[in-house]
PDB file of C-alpha atoms in Angstrom:
ATOM      1  CA  UNK A   1     158.501  95.593 -37.311  1.00  0.00           C
ATOM      2  CA  UNK A   2     156.705  96.424 -40.559  1.00  0.00           C
ATOM      3  CA  UNK A   3     152.949  96.026 -40.677  1.00  0.00           C
ATOM      4  CA  UNK A   4     151.164  94.518 -43.658  1.00  0.00           C
ATOM      5  CA  UNK A   5     148.154  95.798 -45.539  1.00  0.00           C
ATOM      6  CA  UNK A   6     145.094  93.920 -44.396  1.00  0.00           C
ATOM      7  CA  UNK A   7     142.334  93.318 -46.930  1.00  0.00           C
ATOM      8  CA  UNK A   8     139.118  91.804 -45.651  1.00  0.00           C
ATOM      9  CA  UNK A   9     137.570  89.686 -46.957  1.00  0.00           C
ATOM     10  CA  UNK A  10     140.364  88.073 -48.921  1.00  0.00           C
ATOM     11  CA  UNK A  11     140.158  88.912 -52.616  1.00  0.00           C
ATOM     12  CA  UNK A  12     141.240  85.991 -54.781  1.00  0.00           C
ATOM     13  CA  UNK A  13     143.632  86.699 -57.634  1.00  0.00           C
ATOM     14  CA  UNK A  14     141.865  86.270 -60.958  1.00  0.00           C
ATOM     15  CA  UNK A  15     143.761  86.939 -64.183  1.00  0.00           C
ATOM     16  CA  UNK A  16     142.189  89.983 -65.808  1.00  0.00           C
ATOM     17  CA  UNK A  17     140.737  89.532 -69.270  1.00  0.00           C
ATOM     18  CA  UNK A  18     138.338  91.520 -71.451  1.00  0.00           C
ATOM     19  CA  UNK A  19     134.622  90.846 -71.440  1.00  0.00           C
ATOM     20  CA  UNK A  20     133.152  88.956 -74.438  1.00  0.00           C
ATOM     21  CA  UNK A  21     131.632  92.228 -75.742  1.00  0.00           C
ATOM     22  CA  UNK A  22     132.661  95.870 -76.046  1.00  0.00           C
ATOM     23  CA  UNK A  23     131.091  98.825 -74.283  1.00  0.00           C
ATOM     24  CA  UNK A  24     131.250 102.592 -74.205  1.00  0.00           C
ATOM     25  CA  UNK A  25     131.987 104.413 -70.934  1.00  0.00           C
ATOM     26  CA  UNK A  26     128.968 106.605 -70.242  1.00  0.00           C
ATOM     27  CA  UNK A  27     129.970 107.737 -66.753  1.00  0.00           C
ATOM     28  CA  UNK A  28     133.192 107.323 -64.793  1.00  0.00           C
ATOM     29  CA  UNK A  29     136.906 107.881 -65.331  1.00  0.00           C
ATOM     30  CA  UNK A  30     138.519 105.586 -67.930  1.00  0.00           C
ATOM     31  CA  UNK A  31     141.738 105.563 -65.871  1.00  0.00           C
ATOM     32  CA  UNK A  32     139.887 104.295 -62.776  1.00  0.00           C
ATOM     33  CA  UNK A  33     137.972 101.230 -63.981  1.00  0.00           C
ATOM     34  CA  UNK A  34     138.068  97.545 -63.090  1.00  0.00           C
ATOM     35  CA  UNK A  35     140.511  95.858 -65.512  1.00  0.00           C
ATOM     36  CA  UNK A  36     137.834  93.802 -67.329  1.00  0.00           C
ATOM     37  CA  UNK A  37     135.848  96.951 -68.123  1.00  0.00           C
ATOM     38  CA  UNK A  38     138.950  98.945 -69.107  1.00  0.00           C
ATOM     39  CA  UNK A  39     139.965  96.192 -71.555  1.00  0.00           C
ATOM     40  CA  UNK A  40     136.471  96.136 -73.082  1.00  0.00           C
ATOM     41  CA  UNK A  41     136.046  99.815 -73.989  1.00  0.00           C
ATOM     42  CA  UNK A  42     134.999 100.961 -77.454  1.00  0.00           C
ATOM     43  CA  UNK A  43     133.573 104.338 -78.465  1.00  0.00           C
ATOM     44  CA  UNK A  44     131.258 102.751 -81.038  1.00  0.00           C
ATOM     45  CA  UNK A  45     129.669  99.960 -78.969  1.00  0.00           C
ATOM     46  CA  UNK A  46     125.903  99.929 -78.304  1.00  0.00           C
ATOM     47  CA  UNK A  47     126.484  98.642 -74.746  1.00  0.00           C
ATOM     48  CA  UNK A  48     127.322 101.272 -72.102  1.00  0.00           C
ATOM     49  CA  UNK A  49     129.162 101.162 -68.782  1.00  0.00           C
ATOM     50  CA  UNK A  50     128.473 103.451 -65.825  1.00  0.00           C
ATOM     51  CA  UNK A  51     131.054 103.159 -63.027  1.00  0.00           C
ATOM     52  CA  UNK A  52     131.391 104.944 -59.683  1.00  0.00           C
ATOM     53  CA  UNK A  53     133.688 104.583 -56.676  1.00  0.00           C
ATOM     54  CA  UNK A  54     133.532 106.107 -53.205  1.00  0.00           C
ATOM     55  CA  UNK A  55     136.126 105.983 -50.454  1.00  0.00           C
ATOM     56  CA  UNK A  56     135.541 106.453 -46.736  1.00  0.00           C
ATOM     57  CA  UNK A  57     138.310 106.711 -44.180  1.00  0.00           C
ATOM     58  CA  UNK A  58     138.286 105.407 -40.615  1.00  0.00           C
ATOM     59  CA  UNK A  59     141.650 106.229 -39.072  1.00  0.00           C
ATOM     60  CA  UNK A  60     142.441 105.363 -35.478  1.00  0.00           C
ATOM     61  CA  UNK A  61     145.232 106.959 -33.456  1.00  0.00           C
ATOM     62  CA  UNK A  62     146.380 105.989 -29.957  1.00  0.00           C
ATOM     63  CA  UNK A  63     146.076 109.134 -27.801  1.00  0.00           C
ATOM     64  CA  UNK A  64     149.435 110.881 -27.402  1.00  0.00           C
ATOM     65  CA  UNK A  65     149.189 110.850 -23.601  1.00  0.00           C
ATOM     66  CA  UNK A  66     149.007 107.045 -23.665  1.00  0.00           C
ATOM     67  CA  UNK A  67     151.538 106.400 -26.425  1.00  0.00           C
ATOM     68  CA  UNK A  68     154.140 108.746 -24.900  1.00  0.00           C
ATOM     69  CA  UNK A  69     154.210 106.697 -21.678  1.00  0.00           C
ATOM     70  CA  UNK A  70     154.208 103.242 -23.291  1.00  0.00           C
ATOM     71  CA  UNK A  71     157.719 101.725 -23.578  1.00  0.00           C
ATOM     72  CA  UNK A  72     156.390  99.157 -26.098  1.00  0.00           C
ATOM     73  CA  UNK A  73     156.373 101.952 -28.683  1.00  0.00           C
ATOM     74  CA  UNK A  74     160.178 101.825 -28.713  1.00  0.00           C
ATOM     75  CA  UNK A  75     160.047  98.278 -30.091  1.00  0.00           C
ATOM     76  CA  UNK A  76     157.429  99.087 -32.726  1.00  0.00           C
ATOM     77  CA  UNK A  77     154.041  98.679 -31.061  1.00  0.00           C
ATOM     78  CA  UNK A  78     151.213 100.036 -33.238  1.00  0.00           C
ATOM     79  CA  UNK A  79     150.348 103.692 -32.661  1.00  0.00           C
ATOM     80  CA  UNK A  80     147.310 103.635 -34.880  1.00  0.00           C
ATOM     81  CA  UNK A  81     145.640 102.364 -37.974  1.00  0.00           C
ATOM     82  CA  UNK A  82     144.745 103.880 -41.334  1.00  0.00           C
ATOM     83  CA  UNK A  83     141.585 102.319 -42.733  1.00  0.00           C
ATOM     84  CA  UNK A  84     139.798 102.831 -46.043  1.00  0.00           C
ATOM     85  CA  UNK A  85     136.547 101.337 -47.281  1.00  0.00           C
ATOM     86  CA  UNK A  86     136.012 101.438 -51.032  1.00  0.00           C
ATOM     87  CA  UNK A  87     132.531 101.079 -52.489  1.00  0.00           C
ATOM     88  CA  UNK A  88     132.024 100.623 -56.246  1.00  0.00           C
ATOM     89  CA  UNK A  89     129.028 100.250 -58.515  1.00  0.00           C
ATOM     90  CA  UNK A  90     128.933  99.237 -62.166  1.00  0.00           C
ATOM     91  CA  UNK A  91     125.896  99.260 -64.408  1.00  0.00           C
ATOM     92  CA  UNK A  92     125.930  97.728 -67.887  1.00  0.00           C
ATOM     93  CA  UNK A  93     123.140  98.761 -70.273  1.00  0.00           C
ATOM     94  CA  UNK A  94     122.055  98.502 -73.880  1.00  0.00           C
ATOM     95  CA  UNK A  95     119.694 101.379 -74.583  1.00  0.00           C
ATOM     96  CA  UNK A  96     117.031 101.361 -71.874  1.00  0.00           C
ATOM     97  CA  UNK A  97     117.735  97.727 -70.947  1.00  0.00           C
ATOM     98  CA  UNK A  98     119.968  97.073 -67.949  1.00  0.00           C
ATOM     99  CA  UNK A  99     122.114  94.023 -68.643  1.00  0.00           C
ATOM    100  CA  UNK A 100     123.732  93.951 -65.211  1.00  0.00           C
ATOM    101  CA  UNK A 101     124.214  95.910 -61.976  1.00  0.00           C
ATOM    102  CA  UNK A 102     127.177  95.105 -59.730  1.00  0.00           C
ATOM    103  CA  UNK A 103     128.303  96.503 -56.411  1.00  0.00           C
ATOM    104  CA  UNK A 104     131.274  95.721 -54.206  1.00  0.00           C
ATOM    105  CA  UNK A 105     132.696  96.930 -50.933  1.00  0.00           C
ATOM    106  CA  UNK A 106     136.220  96.265 -49.647  1.00  0.00           C
ATOM    107  CA  UNK A 107     138.036  97.427 -46.535  1.00  0.00           C
ATOM    108  CA  UNK A 108     141.814  97.851 -46.342  1.00  0.00           C
ATOM    109  CA  UNK A 109     143.769  98.894 -43.266  1.00  0.00           C
ATOM    110  CA  UNK A 110     147.375  99.321 -42.290  1.00  0.00           C
ATOM    111  CA  UNK A 111     148.799  99.828 -38.815  1.00  0.00           C
ATOM    112  CA  UNK A 112     151.647 102.205 -38.200  1.00  0.00           C
ATOM    113  CA  UNK A 113     154.258 102.650 -35.497  1.00  0.00           C
ATOM    114  CA  UNK A 114     157.134 105.009 -34.650  1.00  0.00           C
ATOM    115  CA  UNK A 115     159.270 103.529 -37.423  1.00  0.00           C
ATOM    116  CA  UNK A 116     156.877 103.061 -40.329  1.00  0.00           C
ATOM    117  CA  UNK A 117     153.925 105.145 -41.390  1.00  0.00           C
ATOM    118  CA  UNK A 118     151.931 104.289 -44.536  1.00  0.00           C
ATOM    119  CA  UNK A 119     150.572 107.112 -46.641  1.00  0.00           C
ATOM    120  CA  UNK A 120     146.859 107.590 -47.138  1.00  0.00           C
ATOM    121  CA  UNK A 121     147.447 107.260 -50.892  1.00  0.00           C
ATOM    122  CA  UNK A 122     149.032 103.824 -50.392  1.00  0.00           C
ATOM    123  CA  UNK A 123     146.000 102.559 -48.448  1.00  0.00           C
ATOM    124  CA  UNK A 124     143.529 104.307 -50.805  1.00  0.00           C
ATOM    125  CA  UNK A 125     145.168 102.654 -53.819  1.00  0.00           C
ATOM    126  CA  UNK A 126     145.050  99.225 -52.160  1.00  0.00           C
ATOM    127  CA  UNK A 127     141.319  99.674 -51.389  1.00  0.00           C
ATOM    128  CA  UNK A 128     140.586 100.799 -54.960  1.00  0.00           C
ATOM    129  CA  UNK A 129     142.503  97.820 -56.377  1.00  0.00           C
ATOM    130  CA  UNK A 130     140.622  95.416 -54.083  1.00  0.00           C
ATOM    131  CA  UNK A 131     137.149  96.757 -54.950  1.00  0.00           C
ATOM    132  CA  UNK A 132     137.932  96.772 -58.679  1.00  0.00           C
ATOM    133  CA  UNK A 133     139.103  93.183 -58.468  1.00  0.00           C
ATOM    134  CA  UNK A 134     135.887  92.243 -56.634  1.00  0.00           C
ATOM    135  CA  UNK A 135     133.794  93.846 -59.413  1.00  0.00           C
ATOM    136  CA  UNK A 136     135.848  91.905 -61.985  1.00  0.00           C
ATOM    137  CA  UNK A 137     135.164  88.655 -60.109  1.00  0.00           C
ATOM    138  CA  UNK A 138     131.420  89.323 -60.218  1.00  0.00           C
ATOM    139  CA  UNK A 139     131.616  90.122 -63.935  1.00  0.00           C
ATOM    140  CA  UNK A 140     133.548  86.934 -64.678  1.00  0.00           C
ATOM    141  CA  UNK A 141     130.991  84.818 -62.792  1.00  0.00           C
ATOM    142  CA  UNK A 142     128.226  86.421 -64.868  1.00  0.00           C
ATOM    143  CA  UNK A 143     130.220  86.517 -68.129  1.00  0.00           C
ATOM    144  CA  UNK A 144     128.195  83.948 -70.124  1.00  0.00           C
ATOM    145  CA  UNK A 145     124.836  85.543 -69.260  1.00  0.00           C
ATOM    146  CA  UNK A 146     126.195  89.031 -70.012  1.00  0.00           C
ATOM    147  CA  UNK A 147     127.584  87.930 -73.383  1.00  0.00           C
ATOM    148  CA  UNK A 148     124.211  86.451 -74.348  1.00  0.00           C
ATOM    149  CA  UNK A 149     122.324  89.553 -73.155  1.00  0.00           C
ATOM    150  CA  UNK A 150     124.699  91.895 -75.007  1.00  0.00           C
ATOM    151  CA  UNK A 151     124.418  89.827 -78.200  1.00  0.00           C
ATOM    152  CA  UNK A 152     120.624  89.735 -78.125  1.00  0.00           C
ATOM    153  CA  UNK A 153     120.430  93.441 -77.271  1.00  0.00           C
ATOM    154  CA  UNK A 154     122.563  94.217 -80.313  1.00  0.00           C
ATOM    155  CA  UNK A 155     120.430  92.087 -82.665  1.00  0.00           C
ATOM    156  CA  UNK A 156     116.962  93.119 -81.566  1.00  0.00           C
ATOM    157  CA  UNK A 157     116.539  96.773 -80.540  1.00  0.00           C
ATOM    158  CA  UNK A 158     112.839  96.134 -79.773  1.00  0.00           C
ATOM    159  CA  UNK A 159     113.473  93.117 -77.528  1.00  0.00           C
ATOM    160  CA  UNK A 160     112.490  94.980 -74.356  1.00  0.00           C
ATOM    161  CA  UNK A 161     109.304  96.485 -75.820  1.00  0.00           C
ATOM    162  CA  UNK A 162     106.179  95.066 -74.215  1.00  0.00           C
ATOM    163  CA  UNK A 163     107.952  93.477 -71.275  1.00  0.00           C
TER     164      UNK A 163
END
């Protein structure tokens, strides 16, 4: 009996594509970005990206005294659960003007038994992938507004003065 990774809520598959503008990574690791942001990087762009991720773990283990006496464990009953919650935040700016702020939180868990035991890295990676995909979804929903804001920020550096 092999348990499946559980991602809640369900993250819809959206084909990754670059944003309609380029941006420079101000803060964050270029190897650990949502795909849309990673595909839109440029060292010379006036728009900047700031990205951060946090992981929290919430493992559960059946006490050994209980699991040792339970014959269901011989047929693959769960002995515990590895859970990871990923939180991500992305800020997109042009100078002092914030074009967009996005946050996402995703939880991934995987049960284990006597015969299969997922690694923490496997569950961590699944949580990171899920939260990055959620950020991408939010970016794609806001893509037209972001493109317009980035274009006007590039044309008029004094646009935010007096507001």
